[in-house]
Amino acid sequence: MITFLIAIALLIIGYFTYGAFVEKVFQPKEERITPAYSKGDGVDYLPMHKNRNLLIQLISIAGVGPIFGPIMGALYGPVAFLWIVFGAIFAGAVHDYLTGMISIRNGGAHLPELAGRFLGKAMKHIVNAFSILLLLLVGTVFVASPADLLFDLTNGVVPVIIFVVLIFIYFLLATILPINKIIGSVYPYLGAILLVSTIGVGGALVLQGAPIPEMSFENTHPAGAAIFPLLFLTISCGALSGFHATQSPIISRTTQKESQGRRIFYGAMIAEGIIAMIWAAAAMSLFDGPITLSELIDTIGTGGIVNEISTVLLGSVFGTIAVIGVILLPITSGDTAFRSARMIIADYIKVPQKKIINRMLIATPLFVTSIILTTVDFSMLWQYFNWANQSTAVIALWVGAMFLFINKRNYWIAIVPAWFMSMTVATYIANASIGFGLPMSVSLVFGAIFTIVITVLFFLFANKNRKNKIPTEDDVSNWDSNVA
């Protein structure tokens, strides 16, 4: 229990200390006009209150990842707590903040546009294809998982296909309608439900004196899976997730002032870290007896474990409310995944999105593809999601490092987590069965060489960019300051 409480405290302290440091490094400008005003179109670009943006950002990035991932990560033991805490503070929140703020400085641009500007034109095309693939996987996976949870919640009375159809209809509406119609109106309330239900689970753990294990570096995974690199891909949302790099630009287009960035981007990631800590602790404490966590995952799955945790800790009524809060997570990340995909494609092919017909022309093929993907095995999709997700995080961190390097600021806040995740992802791809299937010893060498090569190329390109003084942000000198 002491380890759990210290971890929660560290996450909160991290927001006020390291978060303030990262903000100081970036140097937000209070007077600078944001894209919400300079490019306002009433659809994707429009100003919304900072608290509304915070809750939208939180509910968008917090899919099933900060719950299902930590439950699976709990198999490794309390070492998972370290990754959640330090990953969220020094990697995930930095990743989210830099992506959101650099997007604001570049007219609300999404990651492919930013990669093209800071890492070379070829990267724009590569990252564009990669981002669309990731978002399609997320959108599809986040149809299946809440449909299964709803099926369990109704005791199988309502067929899964009904929930799948209803979720797809909602996703389509949230993708094509102006952001303030559904997402901006409903999300803040859904975010409040998420926070209340999560606090309820965490509070019950403390009040009931749940036997949460104390800090230990012992690997307790029943299958003997290696902590490195697997833990750092198993727990992504809640520590560091590339999916967030596709979501932050959505809110960069609705942010009123740059000074709100730490609260919205850094703060939402810290909140997600707290959510991950609570569910990891609950899984470790409740399923370490005659029936182990591993056995339950094999029999009732992570969705069943969520139901079990909620019911045991909160009772049938409040437990059901908590489960509903969990069901909302993938639904409210799936819709913004499709929305983000629409926006990225629109930016890439330069099609204005003010007319609904233009939005439909882009959204329709996305949903047709996603429907086809629902016929693919869920577990296989999730394997590819983990790899694609953390690879996207690597790209976003290198983009952040390049922006800071060119502007002669402390780029180490981005480059250190970029090193770690480059090594992690490269090692995983080399070792995994869906990758090259190499022995772990060889994979570690491959990961190290890959990281060194990427670092050398980064500094060569960065020094060239700094020497040539490439623009790192849109010129707003001729904007009318009265617009805001």
Coordinates of C-alpha atoms in Angstrom, one line a residue:
M1 CA 0.0 0.0 0.0
I2 CA 2.9 2.4 0.8
T3 CA 4.3 1.9 -2.7
F4 CA 0.9 2.6 -4.3
L5 CA 0.4 5.8 -2.3
I6 CA 3.9 7.1 -3.0
A7 CA 3.5 6.4 -6.7
I8 CA 0.2 8.4 -6.8
A9 CA 1.9 11.3 -4.9
L10 CA 4.9 11.2 -7.3
L11 CA 2.6 11.6 -10.3
I12 CA 0.9 14.6 -8.8
I13 CA 4.2 16.2 -7.7
G14 CA 5.6 15.5 -11.2
Y15 CA 2.9 17.7 -12.8
F16 CA 3.7 20.7 -10.6
T17 CA 7.5 20.3 -10.8
Y18 CA 8.8 18.5 -14.0
G19 CA 5.7 19.7 -15.8
A20 CA 6.5 23.3 -15.0
F21 CA 10.1 22.7 -16.1
V22 CA 9.0 21.3 -19.5
E23 CA 6.7 24.3 -19.9
K24 CA 9.6 26.7 -19.1
V25 CA 11.7 24.9 -21.7
F26 CA 9.1 25.2 -24.4
Q27 CA 8.4 28.9 -23.6
P28 CA 4.6 29.3 -24.3
K29 CA 3.5 32.8 -25.4
E30 CA 0.4 34.1 -23.8
E31 CA -0.2 36.7 -26.5
R32 CA 0.3 34.4 -29.5
I33 CA -2.9 33.7 -31.4
T34 CA -3.8 30.0 -31.5
P35 CA -5.2 28.1 -34.5
A36 CA -8.6 28.0 -32.9
Y37 CA -8.9 31.7 -33.8
S38 CA -6.5 32.1 -36.7
K39 CA -8.0 29.2 -38.7
G40 CA -11.5 29.0 -37.2
D41 CA -13.9 27.0 -39.5
G42 CA -16.6 26.0 -37.0
V43 CA -15.8 22.3 -37.5
D44 CA -12.3 21.3 -36.3
Y45 CA -10.9 24.8 -35.5
L46 CA -12.9 26.6 -32.8
P47 CA -12.0 27.8 -29.3
M48 CA -13.2 25.8 -26.2
H49 CA -12.7 26.4 -22.5
K50 CA -9.5 25.0 -21.0
N51 CA -11.3 22.6 -18.6
R52 CA -13.5 21.3 -21.4
N53 CA -10.4 20.7 -23.5
L54 CA -8.7 19.0 -20.6
L55 CA -11.5 16.5 -20.1
I56 CA -11.8 15.9 -23.8
Q57 CA -8.1 15.3 -24.1
L58 CA -8.2 12.9 -21.1
I59 CA -11.2 10.9 -22.4
S60 CA -9.7 10.8 -25.9
I61 CA -6.3 9.4 -24.9
A62 CA -7.6 7.1 -22.2
G63 CA -8.9 4.1 -24.2
V64 CA -8.9 0.7 -22.7
G65 CA -5.1 1.1 -22.7
P66 CA -4.7 2.6 -19.2
I67 CA -6.9 -0.2 -17.8
F68 CA -6.3 -3.4 -19.9
G69 CA -2.6 -2.6 -20.3
P70 CA -1.8 -2.2 -16.6
I71 CA -3.9 -5.3 -15.8
M72 CA -1.7 -7.3 -18.2
G73 CA 1.4 -5.4 -16.9
A74 CA 0.5 -6.4 -13.4
L75 CA 1.6 -9.9 -14.3
Y76 CA 5.2 -8.6 -14.1
G77 CA 4.7 -7.5 -10.5
P78 CA 5.3 -4.1 -8.8
V79 CA 8.1 -3.2 -11.2
A80 CA 5.1 -2.1 -13.5
F81 CA 4.6 0.7 -11.0
L82 CA 8.0 2.2 -11.9
W83 CA 7.2 2.4 -15.6
I84 CA 3.8 3.9 -15.0
V85 CA 5.2 6.7 -12.7
F86 CA 8.5 7.5 -14.4
G87 CA 7.2 6.8 -17.9
A88 CA 4.2 9.2 -17.4
I89 CA 6.3 12.0 -15.9
F90 CA 9.4 12.0 -18.0
A91 CA 8.2 10.4 -21.3
G92 CA 4.5 10.3 -21.8
A93 CA 3.5 13.7 -20.5
V94 CA 6.5 15.3 -22.3
H95 CA 5.5 13.5 -25.5
D96 CA 1.9 14.7 -25.3
Y97 CA 2.8 18.3 -24.3
L98 CA 5.4 18.8 -27.0
T99 CA 3.2 17.2 -29.7
G100 CA 0.3 19.4 -28.7
M101 CA 2.3 22.6 -28.4
I102 CA 4.3 22.2 -31.5
S103 CA 1.0 21.5 -33.3
I104 CA -0.3 24.8 -32.0
R105 CA 2.8 26.6 -33.3
N106 CA 2.2 25.0 -36.7
G107 CA -1.4 25.8 -37.4
G108 CA -2.9 22.7 -35.7
A109 CA -0.8 20.3 -37.9
H110 CA -1.0 16.6 -37.2
L111 CA 2.1 14.4 -36.7
P112 CA 2.7 13.6 -40.5
E113 CA 2.9 17.3 -41.3
L114 CA 5.2 17.9 -38.3
A115 CA 7.4 14.9 -39.2
G116 CA 7.7 16.3 -42.8
R117 CA 8.7 19.7 -41.5
F118 CA 11.2 18.6 -38.9
L119 CA 12.5 15.2 -40.1
G120 CA 12.4 15.6 -43.9
K121 CA 9.8 15.5 -46.6
A122 CA 10.0 11.7 -47.0
M123 CA 9.0 11.2 -43.4
K124 CA 5.7 13.1 -44.1
H125 CA 4.6 10.3 -46.4
I126 CA 5.9 7.5 -44.3
V127 CA 4.3 8.9 -41.1
N128 CA 1.1 9.6 -42.9
A129 CA 0.6 6.0 -43.9
F130 CA 1.8 4.8 -40.5
S131 CA -0.6 7.1 -38.6
I132 CA -3.6 6.1 -40.7
L133 CA -2.8 2.4 -40.1
L134 CA -2.5 3.0 -36.3
L135 CA -5.7 5.0 -36.2
L136 CA -7.6 2.3 -38.1
L137 CA -6.3 -0.3 -35.8
V138 CA -7.3 1.7 -32.7
G139 CA -10.7 2.5 -34.1
T140 CA -11.4 -1.1 -35.0
V141 CA -10.1 -2.5 -31.7
F142 CA -12.1 0.1 -29.8
V143 CA -15.3 -1.2 -31.5
A144 CA -14.7 -4.8 -30.4
S145 CA -13.7 -4.3 -26.8
P146 CA -16.6 -2.1 -25.6
A147 CA -19.1 -4.3 -27.5
D148 CA -17.8 -7.3 -25.6
L149 CA -18.0 -5.4 -22.3
L150 CA -21.6 -4.3 -23.1
F151 CA -22.4 -7.9 -24.0
D152 CA -21.1 -9.1 -20.6
L153 CA -23.0 -6.2 -18.8
T154 CA -26.3 -7.3 -20.3
N155 CA -25.6 -11.0 -19.5
G156 CA -25.6 -11.9 -23.2
V157 CA -29.2 -10.8 -23.7
V158 CA -28.3 -8.4 -26.5
P159 CA -26.2 -9.8 -29.3
V160 CA -22.7 -8.4 -29.7
I161 CA -23.4 -7.4 -33.3
I162 CA -26.1 -4.9 -32.2
F163 CA -23.6 -3.1 -30.0
V164 CA -21.0 -3.1 -32.8
V165 CA -23.5 -1.5 -35.2
L166 CA -24.6 1.1 -32.6
I167 CA -20.9 2.0 -31.8
F168 CA -20.1 2.4 -35.5
I169 CA -23.0 4.7 -36.0
Y170 CA -21.9 6.8 -33.1
F171 CA -18.3 6.8 -34.4
L172 CA -19.4 8.1 -37.8
L173 CA -21.4 11.0 -36.3
A174 CA -18.6 12.0 -34.0
T175 CA -16.2 11.9 -36.9
I176 CA -18.1 14.1 -39.3
L177 CA -20.0 16.6 -37.0
P178 CA -18.3 19.8 -35.7
I179 CA -16.3 19.0 -32.6
N180 CA -18.5 21.1 -30.3
K181 CA -21.7 19.1 -31.3
I182 CA -20.9 15.7 -29.7
I183 CA -17.3 15.6 -28.5
G184 CA -17.3 19.1 -27.0
S185 CA -20.8 18.7 -25.5
V186 CA -20.7 15.1 -24.1
Y187 CA -17.1 14.4 -23.4
P188 CA -16.7 16.6 -20.3
Y189 CA -19.5 14.7 -18.6
L190 CA -18.0 11.3 -19.7
G191 CA -14.7 12.5 -18.4
A192 CA -16.2 13.3 -15.0
I193 CA -17.8 9.8 -14.9
L194 CA -14.4 8.3 -15.7
L195 CA -12.7 10.3 -12.9
V196 CA -15.4 9.6 -10.3
S197 CA -15.4 5.8 -11.0
T198 CA -11.6 5.6 -11.0
I199 CA -11.4 7.5 -7.8
G200 CA -14.0 5.2 -6.4
V201 CA -11.9 2.1 -7.2
G202 CA -8.7 3.8 -5.8
G203 CA -10.5 4.9 -2.7
A204 CA -11.9 1.5 -2.1
L205 CA -8.4 0.0 -2.4
V206 CA -7.2 2.3 0.4
L207 CA -10.2 2.1 2.7
Q208 CA -10.4 -1.6 2.5
G209 CA -6.6 -2.0 3.1
A210 CA -6.2 -4.0 -0.1
P211 CA -2.9 -6.1 0.0
I212 CA -1.2 -4.1 -2.8
P213 CA 2.4 -5.5 -3.0
E214 CA 5.3 -3.2 -2.1
M215 CA 8.1 -2.3 -4.5
S216 CA 10.1 -5.3 -5.9
F217 CA 12.2 -5.8 -9.0
E218 CA 11.3 -9.4 -9.2
N219 CA 9.8 -10.5 -12.4
T220 CA 6.6 -12.4 -11.4
H221 CA 5.3 -13.0 -15.0
P222 CA 4.0 -16.6 -15.0
A223 CA 5.3 -17.2 -18.5
G224 CA 8.7 -15.7 -17.7
A225 CA 8.2 -13.0 -20.3
A226 CA 11.2 -10.5 -20.2
I227 CA 10.5 -7.2 -18.6
F228 CA 12.5 -5.5 -21.3
P229 CA 11.2 -4.8 -23.9
L230 CA 7.8 -6.4 -23.3
L231 CA 6.6 -4.4 -20.3
F232 CA 7.1 -1.1 -22.1
L233 CA 4.8 -2.2 -24.9
T234 CA 2.3 -3.9 -22.7
I235 CA 1.7 -0.8 -20.6
S236 CA 1.6 2.1 -23.2
C237 CA -1.4 4.2 -22.4
G238 CA -0.8 5.2 -18.8
A239 CA 3.0 5.6 -19.3
L240 CA 3.8 6.5 -22.9
S241 CA 1.6 6.0 -26.0
G242 CA 2.1 7.1 -29.6
F243 CA -1.7 7.2 -30.0
H244 CA -1.7 10.4 -28.0
A245 CA 0.4 12.1 -30.7
T246 CA -2.6 11.6 -33.0
Q247 CA -5.0 13.1 -30.4
S248 CA -3.2 16.1 -29.1
P249 CA -3.4 18.0 -32.4
I250 CA -7.2 17.7 -32.3
I251 CA -7.2 19.7 -29.1
S252 CA -4.4 22.0 -30.4
R253 CA -7.1 23.3 -32.8
T254 CA -9.5 24.2 -30.0
T255 CA -7.0 25.6 -27.4
Q256 CA -7.6 29.2 -26.5
K257 CA -4.1 30.2 -25.2
E258 CA -0.7 28.5 -25.2
S259 CA -0.5 29.0 -21.5
Q260 CA -3.2 26.4 -21.1
G261 CA -1.0 23.7 -22.7
R262 CA 0.5 22.2 -19.5
R263 CA -2.9 21.8 -17.9
I264 CA -4.4 20.2 -21.0
F265 CA -1.6 18.0 -22.5
Y266 CA 0.8 17.3 -19.6
G267 CA -2.1 17.2 -17.0
A268 CA -4.2 14.8 -19.0
M269 CA -1.3 12.4 -19.3
I270 CA -0.6 12.5 -15.5
A271 CA -4.3 11.8 -14.9
E272 CA -4.1 8.8 -17.2
G273 CA -1.0 7.6 -15.3
I274 CA -3.0 7.8 -12.0
I275 CA -5.8 5.7 -13.7
A276 CA -3.2 3.1 -14.8
M277 CA -1.7 3.0 -11.3
I278 CA -5.1 2.3 -9.7
W279 CA -6.1 -0.5 -12.0
A280 CA -2.6 -2.1 -11.9
A281 CA -2.7 -2.0 -8.1
A282 CA -6.3 -3.5 -8.0
A283 CA -5.3 -6.3 -10.3
M284 CA -2.2 -7.1 -8.2
S285 CA -4.0 -7.0 -4.9
L286 CA -7.2 -8.9 -5.7
F287 CA -5.9 -11.7 -7.7
D288 CA -2.9 -13.0 -5.9
G289 CA -4.5 -15.9 -4.0
P290 CA -5.9 -19.4 -4.9
I291 CA -7.0 -18.0 -8.2
T292 CA -4.2 -16.0 -9.8
L293 CA -4.4 -13.0 -12.1
S294 CA -2.9 -15.1 -14.9
E295 CA -5.5 -17.8 -14.5
L296 CA -8.3 -15.3 -14.6
I297 CA -7.0 -13.6 -17.7
D298 CA -7.0 -17.0 -19.4
T299 CA -10.6 -17.8 -18.3
I300 CA -12.6 -14.6 -18.2
G301 CA -10.3 -12.1 -20.0
T302 CA -9.4 -8.5 -19.1
G303 CA -13.0 -7.4 -19.5
G304 CA -14.1 -9.9 -17.0
I305 CA -11.4 -8.8 -14.6
V306 CA -12.6 -5.2 -14.9
N307 CA -16.1 -6.4 -13.9
E308 CA -14.7 -8.5 -11.0
I309 CA -12.6 -5.7 -9.6
S310 CA -15.4 -3.2 -9.8
T311 CA -18.0 -5.5 -8.2
V312 CA -15.7 -6.7 -5.4
L313 CA -14.5 -3.2 -4.5
L314 CA -17.6 -1.1 -5.1
G315 CA -20.6 -3.5 -4.9
S316 CA -23.1 -4.3 -7.6
V317 CA -24.6 -0.9 -8.1
F318 CA -21.5 1.3 -8.0
G319 CA -19.5 -1.4 -9.5
T320 CA -21.8 -1.3 -12.6
I321 CA -21.3 2.4 -12.8
A322 CA -17.5 1.9 -12.7
V323 CA -17.8 -0.7 -15.5
I324 CA -19.8 1.8 -17.6
G325 CA -17.0 4.3 -17.0
V326 CA -14.6 1.7 -18.4
I327 CA -16.8 1.0 -21.4
L328 CA -16.9 4.7 -22.2
L329 CA -13.1 4.8 -22.6
P330 CA -12.6 2.8 -25.8
I331 CA -15.7 4.3 -27.3
T332 CA -14.5 7.9 -26.7
S333 CA -11.0 7.0 -28.1
G334 CA -12.3 5.1 -31.1
D335 CA -14.4 8.1 -32.3
T336 CA -11.5 10.5 -32.0
A337 CA -9.2 8.0 -33.7
F338 CA -11.5 8.1 -36.8
R339 CA -11.8 11.9 -36.5
S340 CA -8.0 12.2 -36.4
A341 CA -7.7 9.9 -39.4
R342 CA -10.1 12.1 -41.3
M343 CA -8.2 15.3 -40.4
I344 CA -4.8 13.8 -41.3
I345 CA -6.1 12.6 -44.7
A346 CA -7.7 15.9 -45.4
D347 CA -4.5 17.8 -44.6
Y348 CA -2.5 15.4 -46.7
I349 CA -4.7 15.7 -49.8
K350 CA -5.5 19.4 -49.0
V351 CA -9.3 19.1 -48.9
P352 CA -11.1 21.7 -46.8
Q353 CA -13.4 20.2 -44.2
K354 CA -16.0 22.9 -43.7
K355 CA -18.5 21.2 -46.0
I356 CA -19.9 17.9 -44.6
I357 CA -19.8 16.3 -48.1
N358 CA -16.0 16.6 -48.0
R359 CA -15.9 15.0 -44.5
M360 CA -18.1 12.1 -45.7
L361 CA -16.0 11.5 -48.7
I362 CA -13.0 10.9 -46.5
A363 CA -14.8 9.1 -43.6
T364 CA -16.7 6.6 -45.7
P365 CA -13.6 4.6 -47.0
L366 CA -12.2 4.7 -43.4
F367 CA -15.3 3.0 -42.0
V368 CA -15.6 0.5 -44.8
T369 CA -12.0 -0.6 -44.1
S370 CA -12.6 -0.7 -40.4
I371 CA -15.7 -2.9 -40.8
I372 CA -13.6 -5.4 -42.8
L373 CA -10.9 -5.4 -40.1
T374 CA -13.5 -6.4 -37.5
T375 CA -13.4 -9.9 -39.1
V376 CA -9.7 -10.2 -38.2
D377 CA -8.7 -11.9 -34.9
F378 CA -8.7 -9.3 -32.1
S379 CA -5.5 -10.6 -30.4
M380 CA -3.6 -10.3 -33.6
L381 CA -4.8 -6.7 -34.2
W382 CA -3.7 -5.9 -30.7
Q383 CA -0.2 -7.2 -31.3
Y384 CA 0.3 -5.0 -34.3
F385 CA -1.3 -2.1 -32.4
N386 CA 1.3 -2.3 -29.6
W387 CA 4.2 -2.2 -32.1
A388 CA 2.7 0.5 -34.3
N389 CA 1.7 2.6 -31.2
Q390 CA 5.1 2.8 -29.6
S391 CA 6.8 3.3 -33.0
T392 CA 4.6 6.4 -33.4
A393 CA 5.7 7.6 -29.9
V394 CA 9.3 7.3 -31.1
I395 CA 8.7 9.5 -34.1
A396 CA 6.8 12.1 -32.0
L397 CA 9.7 12.3 -29.5
W398 CA 12.3 12.8 -32.2
V399 CA 10.1 15.5 -33.7
G400 CA 10.0 17.2 -30.3
A401 CA 13.7 16.9 -29.9
M402 CA 14.3 18.4 -33.3
F403 CA 12.0 21.4 -32.6
L404 CA 13.8 22.1 -29.3
F405 CA 17.3 21.6 -30.8
I406 CA 16.7 24.0 -33.7
N407 CA 15.4 26.6 -31.2
K408 CA 18.4 26.1 -29.0
R409 CA 16.4 24.9 -26.0
N410 CA 16.9 21.9 -23.7
Y411 CA 16.3 19.1 -26.2
W412 CA 17.4 16.5 -23.7
I413 CA 13.9 16.3 -22.2
A414 CA 12.8 14.7 -25.5
I415 CA 15.9 13.0 -26.7
V416 CA 16.4 10.8 -23.6
P417 CA 13.0 9.2 -23.8
A418 CA 13.4 9.0 -27.6
W419 CA 16.6 7.0 -27.0
F420 CA 15.0 4.6 -24.6
M421 CA 11.9 4.0 -26.7
S422 CA 14.0 3.6 -29.9
M423 CA 16.0 0.9 -28.2
T424 CA 12.8 -0.7 -26.8
V425 CA 10.9 -0.8 -30.1
A426 CA 13.8 -1.9 -32.2
T427 CA 14.6 -4.7 -29.8
Y428 CA 11.0 -5.8 -29.7
I429 CA 10.7 -5.9 -33.5
A430 CA 14.0 -7.8 -33.8
N431 CA 12.9 -10.4 -31.2
A432 CA 9.1 -10.7 -31.6
S433 CA 7.5 -13.5 -33.6
I434 CA 5.7 -10.8 -35.7
G435 CA 9.1 -9.3 -36.4
F436 CA 12.4 -11.0 -37.2
G437 CA 12.2 -13.6 -34.5
L438 CA 15.9 -13.2 -33.5
P439 CA 17.3 -14.3 -30.1
M440 CA 17.1 -11.7 -27.4
S441 CA 20.9 -11.3 -27.1
V442 CA 21.1 -10.5 -30.8
S443 CA 17.9 -8.3 -30.6
L444 CA 19.5 -6.2 -27.9
V445 CA 22.5 -5.6 -30.1
F446 CA 20.3 -4.7 -33.0
G447 CA 18.3 -2.3 -30.8
A448 CA 21.5 -0.6 -29.6
I449 CA 22.9 -0.2 -33.1
F450 CA 19.6 1.1 -34.5
T451 CA 19.4 3.7 -31.7
I452 CA 23.0 4.8 -32.3
V453 CA 22.4 5.2 -36.1
I454 CA 19.2 7.1 -35.6
T455 CA 21.0 9.4 -33.1
V456 CA 23.9 10.1 -35.5
L457 CA 21.4 10.9 -38.3
F458 CA 19.4 13.1 -36.0
F459 CA 22.3 15.3 -35.0
L460 CA 23.6 15.6 -38.6
F461 CA 20.1 16.6 -39.8
A462 CA 19.5 18.9 -36.7
N463 CA 22.8 20.8 -37.2
K464 CA 21.9 21.3 -40.8
N465 CA 18.4 22.5 -40.0
R466 CA 19.8 24.9 -37.3
K467 CA 22.4 26.3 -39.7
N468 CA 19.9 26.8 -42.4
K469 CA 17.5 28.3 -39.9
I470 CA 14.5 26.4 -41.1
P471 CA 11.2 27.8 -39.7
T472 CA 9.9 25.8 -36.7
E473 CA 6.5 27.5 -36.5
D474 CA 4.1 29.4 -38.7
D475 CA 4.6 33.1 -39.1
V476 CA 1.9 35.0 -37.2
S477 CA 3.4 38.4 -37.4
N478 CA 0.7 39.6 -39.9
W479 CA -2.2 38.1 -38.0
D480 CA -4.8 40.5 -36.6
S481 CA -4.3 40.4 -32.8
N482 CA -7.9 41.5 -32.4
V483 CA -9.1 38.1 -33.7
A484 CA -8.8 36.6 -30.2

